[in-house]
Coordinates of C-alpha atoms in Angstrom, one line a residue:
M1 CA 106.2 125.0 109.6
S2 CA 110.0 124.9 109.1
Y3 CA 111.7 128.3 108.9
I4 CA 115.4 129.4 108.7
Q5 CA 116.5 132.1 111.1
G6 CA 118.2 135.0 109.3
E7 CA 119.5 138.3 110.5
T8 CA 116.1 140.0 109.8
G9 CA 113.8 137.2 111.1
D10 CA 112.3 134.1 109.8
W11 CA 112.6 132.9 106.1
E12 CA 110.8 130.1 104.4
I13 CA 112.4 127.8 101.8
V14 CA 110.3 127.0 98.7
I15 CA 111.4 123.8 96.9
G16 CA 110.4 122.1 93.7
L17 CA 112.1 119.0 92.2
E18 CA 112.5 117.8 88.7
V19 CA 113.5 114.1 88.8
H20 CA 114.9 112.4 85.7
A21 CA 114.1 108.7 86.0
Q22 CA 115.7 106.3 83.4
V23 CA 113.0 103.9 82.1
I24 CA 113.5 100.2 82.5
S25 CA 113.6 99.0 78.9
N26 CA 115.9 96.8 76.9
A27 CA 115.9 99.3 74.0
K28 CA 116.1 103.2 73.7
L29 CA 113.2 105.5 73.3
F30 CA 113.5 105.9 69.5
S31 CA 115.9 103.2 68.4
G32 CA 116.6 99.5 69.0
A33 CA 120.1 100.0 70.6
A34 CA 120.7 98.3 74.0
T35 CA 120.6 100.3 77.3
A36 CA 122.6 98.1 79.6
F37 CA 124.8 100.0 82.1
G38 CA 128.5 99.7 82.1
A39 CA 129.0 98.6 78.5
E40 CA 132.2 99.7 76.6
P41 CA 132.0 103.4 75.5
N42 CA 130.1 103.9 72.2
S43 CA 129.2 100.2 71.8
Q44 CA 125.4 100.7 72.2
V45 CA 124.8 103.4 69.6
S46 CA 122.5 103.2 66.5
F47 CA 122.6 105.5 63.6
V48 CA 119.6 107.2 65.1
D49 CA 121.3 107.9 68.4
A50 CA 124.4 109.2 66.5
A51 CA 122.1 111.5 64.5
F52 CA 123.3 110.2 61.1
P53 CA 121.5 112.2 58.3
G54 CA 118.2 110.7 57.1
M55 CA 117.7 108.5 60.2
L56 CA 114.1 108.5 61.5
P57 CA 112.9 107.9 65.1
V58 CA 110.6 105.0 65.7
I59 CA 108.8 105.0 69.1
N60 CA 109.3 102.2 71.5
E61 CA 105.9 101.1 72.8
H62 CA 107.2 99.6 76.0
C63 CA 108.6 103.0 77.0
I64 CA 105.2 104.5 76.5
E65 CA 103.7 101.8 78.6
Q66 CA 106.2 102.4 81.5
A67 CA 105.4 106.1 81.5
V68 CA 101.6 105.4 81.7
R69 CA 102.3 102.8 84.4
T70 CA 104.2 105.4 86.4
G71 CA 101.5 108.0 85.9
L72 CA 98.9 105.6 87.2
G73 CA 101.1 104.8 90.2
L74 CA 101.3 108.6 91.0
K75 CA 97.5 108.8 90.8
A76 CA 98.0 111.2 87.9
Q77 CA 95.9 112.2 84.9
I78 CA 96.9 110.2 81.8
N79 CA 96.7 112.3 78.6
L80 CA 95.3 110.2 75.8
H81 CA 96.8 112.8 73.3
S82 CA 100.3 114.0 73.7
V83 CA 103.0 115.5 71.5
F84 CA 106.8 115.1 71.1
D85 CA 108.7 118.3 70.6
R86 CA 112.2 119.3 69.7
K87 CA 114.1 121.1 72.4
N88 CA 116.9 122.9 70.6
Y89 CA 120.3 123.5 72.2
F90 CA 123.9 122.8 71.4
Y91 CA 126.2 120.5 73.4
A92 CA 129.0 118.2 72.4
D93 CA 127.2 115.1 73.7
L94 CA 123.9 115.9 71.9
P95 CA 124.7 114.9 68.3
Q96 CA 121.3 116.0 66.8
G97 CA 121.6 119.5 68.2
Y98 CA 118.2 119.0 69.7
Q99 CA 116.5 116.7 72.3
I100 CA 113.2 115.0 71.6
S101 CA 111.1 115.9 74.6
Q102 CA 107.5 116.9 75.4
Y103 CA 106.6 120.5 76.2
L104 CA 103.0 121.8 76.2
Q105 CA 101.3 118.4 75.8
P106 CA 103.0 115.7 78.1
I107 CA 101.8 112.2 78.4
V108 CA 101.0 112.5 82.1
G109 CA 99.4 115.5 83.9
K110 CA 98.7 116.3 87.5
G111 CA 99.3 113.7 90.3
E112 CA 100.4 113.5 93.9
I113 CA 102.9 111.9 96.2
V114 CA 102.2 111.4 100.0
L115 CA 105.3 111.9 102.0
D116 CA 105.9 109.9 105.2
L117 CA 108.0 112.3 107.5
P118 CA 110.3 111.1 110.4
D119 CA 107.9 112.5 113.1
G120 CA 105.1 110.2 111.9
S121 CA 103.2 112.9 110.1
S122 CA 102.4 112.8 106.4
R123 CA 102.1 115.5 103.7
T124 CA 100.9 115.5 100.1
V125 CA 103.1 117.0 97.4
G126 CA 101.6 117.7 94.0
V127 CA 103.1 116.4 90.8
T128 CA 102.8 118.9 88.0
R129 CA 103.5 116.5 85.1
L130 CA 105.5 113.6 83.8
H131 CA 106.9 113.8 80.3
L132 CA 109.1 111.4 78.2
E133 CA 112.3 112.5 76.6
Q134 CA 115.6 111.1 75.3
D135 CA 118.8 111.3 77.4
A136 CA 121.9 113.0 76.1
G137 CA 125.3 111.2 75.8
K138 CA 128.0 111.6 78.4
S139 CA 131.0 114.0 78.3
L140 CA 134.1 112.5 80.0
H141 CA 136.5 115.2 81.2
D142 CA 138.9 113.0 83.1
Q143 CA 140.2 110.7 80.3
H144 CA 142.7 113.1 78.8
P145 CA 144.6 116.2 80.0
A146 CA 143.5 118.4 77.2
K147 CA 140.5 116.7 75.6
T148 CA 136.9 115.8 76.5
Y149 CA 135.8 112.4 75.4
I150 CA 132.2 111.6 74.3
D151 CA 130.3 108.4 75.1
L152 CA 127.0 108.1 73.2
N153 CA 125.8 104.9 75.0
R154 CA 123.3 106.9 77.0
S155 CA 122.2 109.0 74.0
G156 CA 118.6 108.3 73.2
V157 CA 117.8 106.3 76.4
A158 CA 114.2 107.0 77.6
L159 CA 113.9 109.3 80.5
M160 CA 110.8 110.2 82.5
E161 CA 111.0 113.8 83.8
I162 CA 108.8 114.0 86.9
V163 CA 108.2 117.6 87.9
S164 CA 106.8 118.4 91.4
E165 CA 104.8 121.5 92.4
P166 CA 106.8 123.9 94.6
D167 CA 105.1 122.4 97.6
M168 CA 108.1 121.4 99.8
R169 CA 109.4 123.6 102.6
S170 CA 112.5 121.9 104.0
A171 CA 115.5 119.8 103.0
E172 CA 113.9 117.0 105.0
E173 CA 110.7 117.0 103.0
A174 CA 112.7 117.0 99.7
G175 CA 114.6 114.0 100.9
A176 CA 111.4 112.2 101.8
Y177 CA 109.9 113.1 98.4
V178 CA 112.8 111.5 96.5
R179 CA 112.8 108.4 98.7
K180 CA 109.0 107.9 98.3
L181 CA 109.2 108.6 94.5
R182 CA 112.1 106.1 94.2
S183 CA 110.1 103.5 96.2
I184 CA 107.0 103.9 93.9
L185 CA 109.1 103.6 90.8
R186 CA 110.8 100.4 92.0
Y187 CA 107.4 98.9 93.1
L188 CA 106.1 99.6 89.6
G189 CA 109.2 98.2 87.9
T190 CA 109.6 101.4 85.7
C191 CA 113.0 102.7 87.0
D192 CA 115.6 101.0 89.2
G193 CA 116.2 104.3 91.1
N194 CA 120.0 103.7 91.2
M195 CA 121.3 107.2 91.7
E196 CA 125.0 106.1 91.9
E197 CA 124.7 104.8 88.3
G198 CA 122.8 107.9 87.2
S199 CA 119.5 106.2 86.4
M200 CA 117.8 108.7 88.7
R201 CA 119.0 112.3 89.0
C202 CA 117.5 115.5 90.5
D203 CA 117.4 119.1 89.5
V204 CA 116.6 121.1 92.6
N205 CA 114.7 124.4 92.4
V206 CA 115.2 126.6 95.5
S207 CA 114.0 130.0 96.4
V208 CA 113.4 131.8 99.7
R209 CA 110.8 134.3 101.0
K210 CA 109.5 135.9 104.1
P211 CA 106.5 133.8 105.4
G212 CA 103.3 134.7 103.5
E213 CA 105.1 136.7 100.8
P214 CA 105.0 135.8 97.1
F215 CA 107.6 133.3 95.7
G216 CA 111.2 134.7 95.4
T217 CA 113.6 134.2 92.5
R218 CA 114.6 130.6 92.2
C219 CA 117.9 128.9 91.3
E220 CA 118.1 125.5 89.8
I221 CA 120.8 123.1 91.0
K222 CA 121.5 120.6 88.2
N223 CA 122.0 116.9 88.2
V224 CA 122.3 116.1 92.0
N225 CA 122.8 112.3 92.2
S226 CA 122.2 111.3 95.9
I227 CA 119.4 112.1 98.4
R228 CA 122.1 113.3 100.9
F229 CA 123.4 115.7 98.3
V230 CA 119.9 117.0 97.5
M231 CA 119.4 117.8 101.2
Q232 CA 122.8 119.4 101.6
A233 CA 122.4 121.5 98.4
I234 CA 119.1 122.9 99.6
E235 CA 120.4 123.8 103.1
Y236 CA 123.5 125.6 101.6
E237 CA 121.6 127.3 98.8
A238 CA 118.8 128.7 101.0
R239 CA 121.3 130.2 103.4
R240 CA 123.3 131.6 100.5
Q241 CA 120.2 133.3 99.1
I242 CA 119.1 134.7 102.5
E243 CA 122.6 136.2 103.1
I244 CA 122.6 137.9 99.7
I245 CA 119.0 139.4 100.2
E246 CA 119.7 140.5 103.8
E247 CA 122.9 142.3 102.5
G248 CA 120.8 144.3 100.1
G249 CA 121.6 142.2 97.0
K250 CA 119.2 140.4 94.6
I251 CA 119.1 136.7 93.5
D252 CA 119.8 136.1 89.8
Q253 CA 117.8 133.3 88.2
E254 CA 120.5 130.9 87.3
T255 CA 121.6 127.2 87.0
R256 CA 124.1 126.1 89.6
L257 CA 126.1 123.0 90.3
W258 CA 126.5 121.2 93.7
D259 CA 130.2 120.8 94.5
T260 CA 130.4 117.5 96.3
T261 CA 133.9 118.1 97.7
K262 CA 133.5 121.7 98.9
F263 CA 129.8 121.4 99.8
V264 CA 128.8 124.6 98.0
T265 CA 126.7 125.5 95.0
R266 CA 128.5 127.1 92.1
S267 CA 127.2 129.2 89.3
M268 CA 127.0 127.4 86.0
R269 CA 125.1 129.6 83.6
S270 CA 122.1 132.0 83.5
K271 CA 118.8 130.0 83.6
E272 CA 117.3 129.6 80.2
E273 CA 113.5 130.2 79.6
A274 CA 111.4 127.9 77.4
H275 CA 111.6 130.3 74.5
D276 CA 115.4 129.9 74.4
Y277 CA 115.0 126.3 73.4
R278 CA 112.7 127.2 70.4
Y279 CA 110.4 124.2 71.1
F280 CA 108.3 123.0 68.2
P281 CA 106.5 119.7 67.4
D282 CA 108.9 117.1 66.0
P283 CA 108.0 116.7 62.3
D284 CA 109.3 113.1 62.2
L285 CA 106.8 112.0 64.9
L286 CA 103.0 111.9 64.8
P287 CA 101.1 113.0 68.0
L288 CA 100.8 110.1 70.4
E289 CA 97.2 108.8 70.7
L290 CA 96.4 106.3 73.4
E291 CA 93.3 104.0 73.5
P292 CA 91.4 104.3 76.9
E293 CA 91.1 100.5 77.0
W294 CA 94.9 100.1 76.7
V295 CA 95.4 102.5 79.7
E296 CA 92.8 100.5 81.6
D297 CA 94.6 97.2 80.9
I298 CA 97.8 98.7 82.3
K299 CA 95.9 99.9 85.4
K300 CA 94.8 96.3 86.1
T301 CA 98.3 95.1 86.3
L302 CA 99.5 97.6 88.8
P303 CA 101.1 96.0 92.0
E304 CA 100.1 96.9 95.6
L305 CA 101.9 100.2 96.0
P306 CA 103.7 101.5 99.3
D307 CA 100.7 103.5 100.7
D308 CA 98.2 100.6 100.2
K309 CA 100.7 98.1 101.5
K310 CA 101.4 100.2 104.6
A311 CA 97.6 100.5 105.3
R312 CA 97.3 96.7 105.0
F313 CA 100.3 96.0 107.3
I314 CA 98.8 98.3 109.9
S315 CA 95.3 96.7 109.7
E316 CA 96.2 93.0 109.0
Y317 CA 99.4 92.6 111.1
K318 CA 98.6 95.3 113.7
L319 CA 102.0 96.9 113.2
S320 CA 102.7 100.5 114.3
P321 CA 102.7 103.2 111.4
Y322 CA 106.5 103.6 112.0
D323 CA 107.3 99.9 111.6
A324 CA 104.9 99.6 108.6
N325 CA 106.6 102.5 107.0
V326 CA 110.1 101.1 107.5
L327 CA 109.0 97.7 106.0
V328 CA 107.2 99.0 102.9
S329 CA 109.8 101.6 102.0
E330 CA 111.4 99.0 99.6
K331 CA 109.4 96.2 97.9
A332 CA 112.2 93.7 98.7
R333 CA 111.9 94.5 102.5
A334 CA 108.1 94.1 102.4
D335 CA 108.3 90.8 100.6
F336 CA 110.9 89.5 103.0
Y337 CA 108.9 90.5 106.0
E338 CA 105.7 88.9 104.7
A339 CA 107.6 85.6 104.1
V340 CA 108.9 85.7 107.7
A341 CA 105.5 86.7 109.2
K342 CA 103.5 84.0 107.3
G343 CA 101.8 81.7 110.0
R344 CA 103.8 83.5 112.8
D345 CA 103.4 86.3 115.3
P346 CA 103.5 89.3 112.9
K347 CA 104.8 91.7 115.6
L348 CA 107.6 89.4 116.7
A349 CA 108.6 88.9 113.0
A350 CA 108.6 92.7 112.6
N351 CA 110.8 93.2 115.6
W352 CA 113.3 90.7 114.3
V353 CA 113.3 92.1 110.7
T354 CA 113.5 95.8 111.6
G355 CA 115.8 95.2 114.7
E356 CA 118.3 92.5 114.4
L357 CA 118.3 91.9 110.7
F358 CA 118.4 95.5 109.6
G359 CA 120.9 96.4 112.3
Y360 CA 123.3 93.7 111.0
L361 CA 122.7 94.5 107.3
N362 CA 123.5 98.2 108.0
K363 CA 126.7 97.3 109.8
A364 CA 127.7 95.1 107.0
G365 CA 126.7 97.5 104.3
K366 CA 124.4 95.0 102.6
E367 CA 121.0 95.4 101.1
I368 CA 118.2 93.0 102.0
E369 CA 118.7 91.1 98.7
E370 CA 122.2 90.2 99.9
S371 CA 121.1 89.0 103.4
P372 CA 123.0 85.9 104.5
V373 CA 119.9 85.0 106.5
S374 CA 117.0 84.0 104.3
A375 CA 113.4 84.8 105.2
E376 CA 112.8 81.0 105.7
N377 CA 115.7 80.7 108.1
L378 CA 114.7 83.8 110.1
G379 CA 111.3 82.3 110.3
G380 CA 112.8 79.1 111.6
L381 CA 114.6 81.0 114.3
I382 CA 111.3 82.7 115.4
D383 CA 109.7 79.2 115.6
L384 CA 112.4 78.0 118.0
I385 CA 111.5 81.0 120.3
A386 CA 107.8 80.3 120.0
D387 CA 108.1 76.7 121.0
N388 CA 110.5 77.4 123.9
T389 CA 113.4 75.6 122.3
I390 CA 115.6 78.7 122.9
S391 CA 115.1 82.0 124.9
G392 CA 115.0 85.4 123.3
R393 CA 118.5 86.1 124.7
I394 CA 120.0 83.0 123.2
A395 CA 118.2 83.7 120.0
K396 CA 120.3 86.8 119.5
E397 CA 123.4 84.7 119.9
V398 CA 122.0 82.2 117.4
F399 CA 121.2 85.0 115.0
E400 CA 124.7 86.3 115.0
A401 CA 126.0 82.9 114.1
M402 CA 123.4 82.6 111.3
F403 CA 124.4 86.0 109.8
E404 CA 128.1 84.9 109.8
T405 CA 127.6 81.4 108.4
G406 CA 124.2 81.3 106.6
E407 CA 123.4 78.2 108.6
K408 CA 119.9 77.3 109.9
A409 CA 119.0 78.2 113.4
A410 CA 118.1 74.6 114.5
D411 CA 121.5 73.4 113.3
I412 CA 123.3 76.0 115.3
V413 CA 121.3 75.3 118.4
E414 CA 122.1 71.6 118.2
K415 CA 125.8 72.1 117.3
K416 CA 126.4 74.6 120.2
G417 CA 124.1 72.9 122.7
L418 CA 121.9 76.0 123.2
R419 CA 118.6 74.2 123.7
Q420 CA 116.6 75.9 126.4
V421 CA 116.5 74.0 129.8
T422 CA 112.8 73.3 130.5
D423 CA 113.5 70.4 133.0
T424 CA 112.1 71.7 136.2
G425 CA 114.4 69.5 138.2
A426 CA 117.6 70.9 136.6
I427 CA 116.3 74.5 137.0
E428 CA 115.4 73.9 140.7
A429 CA 118.9 72.5 141.4
S430 CA 120.5 75.7 139.9
I431 CA 118.1 77.9 141.9
D432 CA 118.9 76.0 145.1
A433 CA 122.7 76.5 144.4
V434 CA 122.2 80.2 143.8
L435 CA 120.1 80.7 147.0
A436 CA 122.5 78.8 149.1
A437 CA 125.5 80.8 147.9
N438 CA 123.6 84.1 148.6
A439 CA 121.9 83.5 152.0
D440 CA 122.5 87.1 153.0
K441 CA 120.7 88.4 150.0
V442 CA 117.8 85.9 150.6
A443 CA 117.4 87.3 154.1
E444 CA 117.4 90.9 152.7
F445 CA 114.8 89.9 150.1
R446 CA 112.5 88.3 152.7
S447 CA 112.8 91.4 154.9
G448 CA 111.2 93.5 152.1
K449 CA 113.9 94.2 149.5
D450 CA 111.8 93.1 146.5
K451 CA 114.2 94.6 144.0
L452 CA 116.7 91.8 144.7
F453 CA 114.4 89.4 142.7
G454 CA 116.1 90.6 139.5
F455 CA 119.5 89.7 141.0
F456 CA 118.5 86.1 141.7
V457 CA 117.1 85.7 138.2
G458 CA 120.3 87.0 136.7
Q459 CA 122.5 84.6 138.8
V460 CA 120.3 81.6 137.7
M461 CA 120.6 82.6 134.1
K462 CA 124.3 82.9 134.5
A463 CA 124.6 79.5 136.1
T464 CA 122.6 77.9 133.3
Q465 CA 124.5 80.0 130.6
G466 CA 121.2 81.7 129.6
K467 CA 119.6 78.4 128.7
A468 CA 117.0 78.1 131.5
N469 CA 113.4 78.9 130.5
P470 CA 112.8 82.4 132.0
A471 CA 109.2 81.8 132.8
L472 CA 110.0 78.6 134.8
V473 CA 112.9 80.4 136.5
N474 CA 110.6 83.2 137.7
E475 CA 107.9 80.7 138.8
I476 CA 110.2 78.4 140.8
L477 CA 112.2 81.3 142.2
T478 CA 109.0 83.0 143.5
T479 CA 107.9 79.8 145.2
K480 CA 111.3 79.2 146.8
L481 CA 111.8 82.8 148.0
K482 CA 108.5 82.9 149.7
G483 CA 109.2 79.6 151.5

């Protein structure tokens, strides 16, 4: 169990997350307006989104399907009867004066997410509910020195709010939860999980307590837009609350913001309760009734999800749980790996994908989709190692050239003359030259200094520019040194 050390002993953090995930859909939840990111301000706004009088919402069936699909992916209960409610509050970027959301009867009920933690252990976090709601517009405070501008392009876009149980106990677990949820959503194709563009945002609920005591008063940190910030905000907020309590103060239930430049949370407003929003069923929308057969049809189209894929990679490819986890964390990674491993040694393929490829991609700041080395070309490099055309050491040199140029491994090997020397006569000549130049070391080896064998191998590889077949070098060298 992860505790924070305070002046008065150990404290436990209790964390629950509300993740707002923008539904992948070409149209908004209740209007036909487009949802593309980055359009000119106020160019994707229908009369419904702008709340013109008399405009009625019409539900987008595809958004409902995406919510059900997500619920099934979270192994959650799908509610065949759900209700849309009006959540009443005033804000300049909310033209209706209310948000259409779901309150007491959401479309998806209890589910779960299995977290894969860095130490190799796993932990299940409960999902309380998933409900659908429309997003608000965006207030732009940096366009004018004295005015706030409003962009309603986002107004009415479909959001899934996925609410966790307060089951997490450390910033690390919260980070793992957001990563895993994002991975599941991307596998399902229901949200792109792009936190930089705001299509996935987190409200973080944090409270502290002495181990074994009831839950403390929580504070909610709104709209955190990166996993790193989620973790930093939790660490800071927990320590802030512990300090206040240990000094004899009490925690106010409030909404706070994470300041990304000062790395502190700041008070925003006192936290509203549900009754403050005066929820009531939206009179313009009938209750949503789903056919069980329709839900079953969606279930049949679900892809293989990360947990199932991880189990298959371990059993089918004999990968370690760690490697399997790294490879299935993103669908594009898993697909790339399977294309490389097809018909080849799966462990060697995993080593090259997770080692060389991911290392170079990280250094270059690229995603796997942008890799200059295709799965087919990486497979070609592994084939050259397998058939002894090149050694593993030369392969690293070839890979570097592949990453820089995008060329095929075989072409680079031919162009640079890197083909492995398997001619025993040529290798023998190199070994003879090395032994002749190091007669003193040969005498030492024969008098019992076995460790010098590595020295001779190194000298031969140096003389052949790393092109000699290592197995043949070892074999011939052993024979010669015993002579």
